[in-house]
Short mmCIF file of C-alpha atoms in Angstrom, two decimals:
data_model
loop_
_atom_site.label_atom_id
_atom_site.label_comp_id
_atom_site.label_asym_id
_atom_site.label_seq_id
_atom_site.Cartn_x
_atom_site.Cartn_y
_atom_site.Cartn_z
CA MET A 1 -183.46 -17.24 -29.50
CA ALA A 2 -182.78 -20.44 -27.56
CA SER A 3 -184.38 -22.39 -30.41
CA VAL A 4 -181.90 -21.02 -32.95
CA PRO A 5 -178.95 -23.46 -33.12
CA GLY A 6 -176.41 -20.79 -33.89
CA LEU A 7 -177.48 -18.61 -30.95
CA ALA A 8 -178.33 -21.11 -28.23
CA ALA A 9 -174.75 -21.57 -27.02
CA GLU A 10 -174.11 -17.83 -26.94
CA LEU A 11 -177.34 -17.24 -25.05
CA ALA A 12 -176.32 -19.84 -22.48
CA ARG A 13 -172.90 -18.21 -22.09
CA ARG A 14 -174.64 -14.96 -21.35
CA ASP A 15 -176.95 -16.53 -18.75
CA GLY A 16 -179.93 -15.55 -20.88
CA ALA A 17 -178.99 -11.86 -21.02
CA VAL A 18 -179.36 -10.60 -24.58
CA PRO A 19 -177.27 -7.53 -25.51
CA VAL A 20 -178.74 -4.61 -27.37
CA LEU A 21 -176.31 -3.63 -30.12
CA ARG A 22 -176.29 -1.27 -33.07
CA LEU A 23 -175.31 -3.62 -35.88
CA PRO A 24 -174.19 -2.46 -39.34
CA TRP A 25 -176.15 -3.44 -42.42
CA PRO A 26 -174.39 -4.84 -45.48
CA ALA A 27 -173.72 -2.01 -47.94
CA GLU A 28 -173.81 -2.12 -51.69
CA GLY A 29 -170.68 -1.79 -53.77
CA THR A 30 -167.05 -2.60 -52.96
CA PRO A 31 -164.45 -0.95 -50.71
CA PRO A 32 -162.09 1.59 -52.29
CA GLU A 33 -158.90 0.25 -53.80
CA GLY A 34 -156.38 -0.74 -51.17
CA PHE A 35 -158.97 -1.39 -48.44
CA ALA A 36 -160.52 -4.66 -47.32
CA THR A 37 -163.47 -3.07 -45.54
CA ALA A 38 -165.43 0.15 -45.82
CA VAL A 39 -167.97 1.37 -43.28
CA VAL A 40 -170.46 3.81 -44.78
CA LEU A 41 -172.30 6.16 -42.40
CA PRO A 42 -175.22 7.93 -44.08
CA LEU A 43 -175.75 11.37 -42.55
CA ARG A 44 -179.03 12.77 -41.38
CA ALA A 45 -180.25 15.95 -42.99
CA GLY A 46 -178.43 18.95 -41.53
CA ALA A 47 -175.69 16.86 -39.90
CA ARG A 48 -172.98 17.51 -42.46
CA ALA A 49 -171.60 20.69 -40.87
CA GLY A 50 -171.36 19.06 -37.46
CA VAL A 51 -169.57 16.01 -38.84
CA ALA A 52 -167.15 18.19 -40.81
CA ALA A 53 -166.35 20.18 -37.67
CA ALA A 54 -165.80 16.97 -35.71
CA LEU A 55 -163.42 15.67 -38.37
CA GLU A 56 -161.50 18.95 -38.37
CA ALA A 57 -161.19 18.66 -34.59
CA LEU A 58 -159.57 15.22 -34.74
CA ARG A 59 -156.00 15.33 -33.49
CA GLY A 60 -153.12 12.94 -33.94
CA GLU A 61 -153.06 11.95 -30.28
CA LEU A 62 -156.21 9.96 -31.05
CA LEU A 63 -153.80 7.23 -32.15
CA LEU A 64 -152.41 6.93 -28.62
CA ALA A 65 -155.69 5.22 -27.74
CA LEU A 66 -155.72 3.11 -30.91
CA PRO A 67 -152.32 1.38 -30.97
CA GLY A 68 -153.49 -1.01 -33.69
CA LEU A 69 -153.72 1.85 -36.19
CA GLY A 70 -150.62 3.19 -37.87
CA SER A 71 -152.35 6.08 -39.60
CA VAL A 72 -155.72 7.69 -40.30
CA ASP A 73 -156.56 9.80 -43.35
CA VAL A 74 -159.08 12.54 -42.60
CA VAL A 75 -160.73 13.94 -45.74
CA VAL A 76 -162.99 16.99 -45.53
CA ASP A 77 -164.23 18.74 -48.67
CA GLY A 78 -161.54 17.05 -50.74
CA ARG A 79 -158.69 18.07 -48.42
CA MET A 80 -156.83 15.18 -46.84
CA ARG A 81 -154.94 15.30 -43.55
CA THR A 82 -152.97 12.26 -42.38
CA LEU A 83 -152.60 11.35 -38.73
CA SER A 84 -149.89 8.79 -38.06
CA ALA A 85 -148.02 7.20 -35.17
CA ALA A 86 -144.59 5.57 -35.10
CA PRO A 87 -142.18 4.46 -32.37
CA ALA A 88 -139.66 7.13 -31.37
CA ASP A 89 -136.80 7.36 -28.91
CA GLY A 90 -138.46 6.80 -25.56
CA GLY A 91 -141.97 7.35 -26.84
CA ILE A 92 -144.30 7.66 -29.81
CA ALA A 93 -144.01 10.20 -32.61
CA ILE A 94 -147.45 11.51 -33.56
CA THR A 95 -147.63 13.24 -36.93
CA ASP A 96 -150.62 15.46 -37.61
CA GLY A 97 -150.77 16.98 -41.06
CA GLY A 98 -146.98 17.08 -41.39
CA ARG A 99 -146.19 18.30 -37.88
CA ALA A 100 -144.59 15.70 -35.61
CA THR A 101 -144.68 15.63 -31.80
CA VAL A 102 -143.00 13.01 -29.66
CA TRP A 103 -145.02 11.81 -26.69
CA ARG A 104 -143.36 10.10 -23.73
CA VAL A 105 -145.47 7.08 -22.77
CA ALA A 106 -145.60 4.97 -19.61
CA GLN A 107 -147.75 1.84 -19.33
CA ARG A 108 -148.74 -0.78 -16.81
CA SER A 109 -150.50 -4.00 -17.84
CA GLY A 110 -152.08 -6.93 -16.07
CA GLU A 111 -155.14 -9.13 -15.74
CA LEU A 112 -158.08 -8.56 -13.44
CA PRO A 113 -159.01 -11.43 -11.10
CA ALA A 114 -162.16 -13.24 -12.19
CA GLY A 115 -163.90 -12.38 -8.94
CA LEU A 116 -163.34 -8.68 -9.54
CA VAL A 117 -165.38 -8.69 -12.76
CA ALA A 118 -168.07 -11.15 -11.66
CA ASP A 119 -170.78 -8.48 -11.75
CA ARG A 120 -169.65 -6.91 -15.03
CA PRO A 121 -171.21 -7.59 -18.47
CA VAL A 122 -170.26 -10.78 -20.29
CA GLU A 123 -167.95 -8.96 -22.71
CA GLU A 124 -165.91 -7.52 -19.83
CA ARG A 125 -165.78 -10.83 -17.99
CA GLY A 126 -164.23 -12.39 -21.07
CA ARG A 127 -161.61 -9.65 -21.50
CA ARG A 128 -159.87 -9.32 -18.17
CA SER A 129 -156.50 -8.13 -19.47
CA TRP A 130 -155.86 -4.42 -19.17
CA THR A 131 -153.31 -1.77 -20.08
CA VAL A 132 -153.12 1.68 -18.52
CA THR A 133 -151.33 4.37 -20.52
CA TRP A 134 -150.13 7.84 -19.56
CA ALA A 135 -148.66 10.11 -22.21
CA VAL A 136 -147.30 13.65 -22.25
CA PRO A 137 -145.89 15.57 -25.24
CA LEU A 138 -142.22 16.54 -25.28
CA ASP A 139 -141.08 20.03 -26.15
CA ASP A 140 -137.60 19.45 -27.55
CA SER A 141 -137.24 23.08 -28.58
CA ALA A 142 -137.51 24.51 -25.07
CA ASP A 143 -134.10 26.02 -24.22
CA GLY A 144 -132.44 23.10 -25.95
CA ARG A 145 -133.40 20.69 -23.15
CA ARG A 146 -134.12 17.47 -24.96
CA GLY A 147 -137.05 15.47 -23.67
CA ARG A 148 -138.55 18.27 -21.58
CA PRO A 149 -142.27 17.53 -21.04
CA SER A 150 -144.95 20.00 -22.02
CA PRO A 151 -147.90 19.59 -19.59
CA LEU A 152 -151.28 19.53 -21.28
CA PRO A 153 -153.65 22.45 -20.68
CA SER A 154 -156.59 22.29 -18.32
CA GLY A 155 -159.82 20.70 -19.48
CA GLN A 156 -158.50 17.17 -19.97
CA VAL A 157 -160.79 14.13 -19.69
CA VAL A 158 -160.26 10.46 -18.95
CA HIS A 159 -160.04 8.30 -22.08
CA ALA A 160 -161.62 4.89 -21.60
CA PRO A 161 -160.21 4.44 -24.24
CA THR A 162 -162.11 7.10 -26.22
CA PRO A 163 -162.92 10.43 -24.54
CA SER A 164 -165.40 10.23 -21.68
CA ASP A 165 -167.13 12.97 -19.72
CA GLU A 166 -164.94 12.31 -16.67
CA PRO A 167 -162.81 15.41 -15.97
CA LEU A 168 -159.08 15.02 -15.38
CA THR A 169 -157.03 17.75 -13.72
CA LEU A 170 -153.71 15.95 -14.17
CA PRO A 171 -152.02 17.59 -17.20
CA ALA A 172 -151.36 14.39 -19.14
CA ARG A 173 -153.31 11.97 -21.34
CA LEU A 174 -154.79 8.98 -19.48
CA ILE A 175 -156.02 5.99 -21.48
CA ALA A 176 -157.42 3.10 -19.47
CA PRO A 177 -160.22 0.51 -19.88
CA PHE A 178 -162.36 1.88 -17.06
CA PRO A 179 -165.84 0.31 -16.91
CA LEU A 180 -168.41 2.68 -18.37
CA GLY A 181 -172.08 3.05 -17.56
CA PRO A 182 -174.92 2.60 -20.05
CA ASP A 183 -174.38 6.11 -21.42
CA ARG A 184 -170.76 5.19 -22.30
CA ARG A 185 -169.71 8.61 -20.96
CA HIS A 186 -169.16 8.08 -17.24
CA VAL A 187 -167.00 5.61 -15.33
CA VAL A 188 -168.78 3.22 -13.00
CA PRO A 189 -167.33 3.14 -9.47
CA GLY A 190 -166.42 -0.23 -8.03
CA PRO A 191 -163.54 -2.66 -7.51
CA VAL A 192 -162.50 -2.68 -11.18
CA THR A 193 -162.21 1.10 -11.22
CA ASP A 194 -160.32 1.04 -7.92
CA ALA A 195 -157.82 -1.49 -9.29
CA LEU A 196 -157.24 0.56 -12.43
CA VAL A 197 -156.80 3.75 -10.39
CA THR A 198 -154.01 2.04 -8.44
CA ALA A 199 -152.37 0.89 -11.67
CA ALA A 200 -152.74 4.38 -13.15
CA ALA A 201 -150.95 5.89 -10.15
CA GLU A 202 -148.05 3.47 -10.58
CA ALA A 203 -147.81 4.22 -14.30
CA TYR A 204 -147.88 7.97 -13.64
CA ALA A 205 -144.94 7.66 -11.25
CA ASP A 206 -143.15 5.61 -13.93
CA LEU A 207 -143.76 8.44 -16.39
CA LEU A 208 -142.23 11.13 -14.18
CA ALA A 209 -139.27 8.93 -13.28
CA SER A 210 -138.57 8.34 -16.99
CA LEU A 211 -138.45 12.04 -17.85
CA PRO A 212 -135.36 14.26 -17.58
CA ALA A 213 -134.96 15.96 -14.20
CA ASP A 214 -136.43 19.30 -15.18
CA PRO A 215 -138.39 21.51 -12.74
CA VAL A 216 -141.34 21.47 -15.15
CA LEU A 217 -142.07 18.02 -13.66
CA LEU A 218 -143.50 19.84 -10.64
CA ALA A 219 -146.28 21.10 -12.93
CA LEU A 220 -147.31 17.44 -13.34
CA VAL A 221 -147.88 17.00 -9.59
CA PRO A 222 -151.58 16.89 -8.64
CA ARG A 223 -152.85 19.72 -6.48
CA ALA A 224 -154.97 18.94 -3.45
CA GLY A 225 -158.52 20.26 -3.63
CA LEU A 226 -158.64 20.81 -7.40
CA ALA A 227 -160.36 17.56 -8.41
CA GLY A 228 -163.21 17.87 -10.88
CA ALA A 229 -165.12 14.70 -9.91
CA ALA A 230 -164.89 11.57 -7.76
CA LEU A 231 -162.71 9.64 -10.22
CA ASP A 232 -160.43 12.63 -10.70
CA ALA A 233 -160.08 12.96 -6.92
CA ALA A 234 -159.26 9.26 -6.56
CA LEU A 235 -156.64 9.49 -9.32
CA GLY A 236 -155.06 12.60 -7.82
CA SER A 237 -154.87 11.07 -4.35
CA ALA A 238 -153.43 7.78 -5.59
CA VAL A 239 -150.90 9.51 -7.83
CA LEU A 240 -149.76 11.78 -5.01
CA ASP A 241 -149.31 8.83 -2.67
CA ARG A 242 -147.23 7.04 -5.27
CA LEU A 243 -145.11 10.07 -6.13
CA ARG A 244 -144.27 10.48 -2.45
CA ALA A 245 -142.92 6.93 -2.34
CA VAL A 246 -140.69 6.69 -5.41
CA ALA A 247 -137.35 8.29 -6.30
CA TRP A 248 -137.82 10.81 -9.10
CA LEU A 249 -136.52 14.13 -7.73
CA PRO A 250 -132.95 15.29 -8.42
CA VAL A 251 -130.24 15.88 -5.83
CA ALA A 252 -128.22 19.09 -6.10
CA GLY A 253 -124.65 18.45 -7.14
CA ARG A 254 -125.22 14.77 -7.94
CA ASP A 255 -126.02 14.31 -11.62
CA GLY A 256 -128.19 11.31 -12.41
CA VAL A 257 -129.15 10.63 -8.79
CA ARG A 258 -132.86 10.61 -7.93
CA GLN A 259 -134.50 10.74 -4.50
CA PRO A 260 -138.03 10.39 -3.08
CA PRO A 261 -139.77 13.50 -1.75
CA ASP A 262 -139.41 12.46 1.90
CA ARG A 263 -135.63 12.81 1.55
CA ALA A 264 -135.71 16.04 -0.43
CA ALA A 265 -135.39 19.59 0.88
CA ALA A 266 -135.92 22.97 -0.78
CA LEU A 267 -134.00 26.07 0.30
CA ASP A 268 -135.95 29.30 0.67
CA ASP A 269 -134.72 32.10 -1.60
CA ALA A 270 -132.51 29.57 -3.34
CA THR A 271 -129.91 30.58 -5.90
CA ASP A 272 -127.51 28.35 -7.78
CA GLU A 273 -124.64 29.70 -5.68
CA ARG A 274 -126.38 29.10 -2.35
CA VAL A 275 -127.40 25.58 -3.28
CA ALA A 276 -123.89 24.77 -4.54
CA ALA A 277 -122.36 26.04 -1.30
CA LEU A 278 -124.78 24.18 0.97
CA ALA A 279 -125.29 20.94 -0.99
CA GLY A 280 -122.56 19.16 0.94
CA VAL A 281 -124.05 20.19 4.28
CA LEU A 282 -127.79 19.84 3.70
CA PRO A 283 -128.58 16.29 2.48
CA GLY A 284 -131.22 15.94 -0.22
CA LEU A 285 -131.11 19.58 -1.25
CA LEU A 286 -132.96 20.26 -4.49
CA PRO A 287 -131.40 22.37 -7.25
CA ALA A 288 -132.31 26.05 -7.10
CA ALA A 289 -134.62 25.82 -10.13
CA TRP A 290 -136.75 23.30 -8.20
CA SER A 291 -137.12 25.66 -5.23
CA ARG A 292 -139.06 28.51 -6.82
CA ARG A 293 -141.93 30.02 -4.87
CA SER A 294 -144.31 29.37 -7.76
CA ASP A 295 -143.81 25.62 -7.24
CA LEU A 296 -144.43 25.73 -3.48
CA PRO A 297 -147.93 24.15 -3.75
CA ALA A 298 -146.47 21.13 -5.57
CA ARG A 299 -143.62 20.75 -3.09
CA THR A 300 -146.04 21.08 -0.19
CA ALA A 301 -148.32 18.41 -1.66
CA LEU A 302 -145.32 16.09 -1.95
CA GLY A 303 -144.23 16.77 1.62
CA ILE A 304 -140.83 18.19 0.63
CA ARG A 305 -139.07 19.78 3.59
CA ARG A 306 -138.63 23.53 3.46
CA ILE A 307 -135.38 25.02 4.78
CA ALA A 308 -135.17 28.70 5.70
CA ILE A 309 -131.86 30.53 5.47
CA ALA A 310 -131.71 30.64 9.28
CA GLU A 311 -132.03 26.84 9.38
CA ALA A 312 -129.24 26.52 6.85
CA VAL A 313 -127.07 28.77 9.02
CA GLU A 314 -127.80 26.53 12.00
CA ALA A 315 -126.81 23.49 9.94
CA VAL A 316 -123.33 24.87 9.17
CA ARG A 317 -122.51 25.51 12.83
CA GLY A 318 -119.79 23.10 13.88
CA VAL A 319 -118.94 22.20 10.29
CA GLU A 320 -115.21 21.91 9.66
CA ARG A 321 -114.36 23.52 6.34
CA PRO A 322 -111.39 25.46 4.95
CA ALA A 323 -111.58 29.24 5.03
CA SER A 324 -112.01 29.35 1.25
CA TRP A 325 -115.26 27.37 1.61
CA TRP A 326 -116.58 29.94 4.05
CA ALA A 327 -115.68 32.71 1.61
CA GLU A 328 -117.80 31.01 -1.06
CA LEU A 329 -120.67 30.56 1.39
CA TYR A 330 -120.57 34.23 2.43
CA ALA A 331 -120.60 35.33 -1.20
CA ALA A 332 -123.57 33.07 -1.90
CA LEU A 333 -125.50 34.40 1.09
CA ASP A 334 -124.89 38.02 0.15
CA GLY A 335 -128.23 39.81 0.10
CA ALA A 336 -129.98 37.43 2.50
CA ASP A 337 -131.90 38.79 5.48
CA ARG A 338 -129.38 39.92 8.11
CA GLU A 339 -131.44 38.58 10.99
CA GLU A 340 -131.32 35.10 9.46
CA LEU A 341 -127.53 35.38 9.27
CA ALA A 342 -127.09 36.45 12.88
CA ALA A 343 -125.68 33.08 13.98
CA LEU A 344 -123.51 32.48 10.92
CA PRO A 345 -120.11 31.10 12.03
CA VAL A 346 -117.02 33.11 11.16
CA PRO A 347 -113.53 31.54 11.30
CA LEU A 348 -111.11 33.88 13.05
CA ALA A 349 -107.49 34.57 12.24
CA ASP A 350 -106.32 33.00 15.51
CA GLY A 351 -108.03 29.67 14.77
CA ARG A 352 -111.13 30.23 16.85
CA THR A 353 -114.67 30.44 15.43
CA ALA A 354 -117.09 33.25 16.18
CA HIS A 355 -120.73 32.20 16.38
CA GLY A 356 -122.10 35.15 14.49
CA PRO A 357 -120.54 38.04 12.58
CA ALA A 358 -121.40 40.66 15.20
CA GLY A 359 -118.24 42.15 16.66
CA VAL A 360 -115.93 40.49 14.14
CA LEU A 361 -113.42 42.79 12.48
CA LEU A 362 -112.53 42.48 8.81
CA PRO A 363 -108.80 42.87 8.21
CA ASP A 364 -107.57 45.02 5.35
CA PRO A 365 -105.63 43.15 2.67
CA GLY A 366 -102.00 42.87 3.64
CA LEU A 367 -102.61 43.46 7.34
CA PRO A 368 -100.21 41.25 9.39
CA VAL A 369 -102.94 39.60 11.42
CA ASP A 370 -100.51 37.11 12.96
CA ARG A 371 -98.88 39.99 14.86
CA LEU A 372 -102.16 41.22 16.32
CA GLY A 373 -102.85 38.15 18.45
CA PRO A 374 -101.77 39.77 21.73
CA LEU A 375 -104.41 42.45 21.26
CA GLY A 376 -107.23 39.88 21.60
CA LEU A 377 -109.08 41.25 18.61
CA ARG A 378 -111.76 39.16 16.91
CA LEU A 379 -110.29 39.33 13.42
CA ALA A 380 -111.83 37.28 10.63
CA ASP A 381 -109.56 34.87 8.82
CA PRO A 382 -108.42 36.84 5.74
CA ALA A 383 -109.04 33.80 3.48
CA ALA A 384 -112.64 33.66 4.67
CA ALA A 385 -113.23 37.40 4.56
CA GLY A 386 -111.81 37.92 1.10
CA PRO A 387 -113.47 37.21 -2.23
CA PRO A 388 -113.87 33.51 -3.06
CA ALA A 389 -111.10 31.99 -5.12
#
């Protein structure tokens, strides 16, 4: 090949390494009207059914990995189905056969240092720019909560950019130019993969921070010990580290405010009323919907502090609040374990505070408690003992 003028320079650029490629042959005829190029793939005998099934299985999210394509027409047995992609509010609208789904997308881009790709094939050394994409579909019909993500089911794979055999337990679509081995199915470990894993973790945190503060976000948190392979484990670990460091969790009673997990706290047996009553006392408290027992593994993985009712009771000791506030707190804590409420402060009618409800008398409505002071009775403040205003 070195003697061929048109190939000598390319051979030198490749340091004498000649690639083995499957090249197309020129076909007879002309492309269909409206097309500049047509690629004809003759099928082997008996392959038609398999190809038809593969075409039927194509889904619109294929276009997430092919941003240069606006649409794809899939024709099987004379029936045409159009897959298309178009920008949408905060994402990409994927239309598949007439049904549209908006995907929220987060990306990170950059360029790999030359030294990082020194041992990679010539083609990769010449294309050092990269873009990592995470995408998750939005379920706008769910309870009317616009932009609520719909985590993908299990069985996902890494797209590099087309589907690989690398399992992915994170319930979102990952598209990244990971270096592939000769089989084009598995990602090759090494510094390039490590760099892209780091970028993928940053993009994943961007994705969660861009979504509405809905407790379904906890379903997008990786679970320790569930990785399907080495790359999946590396992605899960890096994503978890990043999610612990950025502000994406809500704060009860403070609309629009986000906080990192190390400042957040979840109340055991949380209800909306309990969280509302305690939000001003317990900093970083999560809304009740984020404190469900079913989401405990995700909160534990993030390192979110867990607050028992007894700890909340301890936190309100010494707090100066009007009697009406205490009435709201007592109503919210109704039904909690009595042992956990043993130290709950009770404001008394004479201005003192009892450290625990034991021995405190509840005055009947209309009782002139101000006249009972000489008796030394531990009477609860009527405004605290009555129903909340």
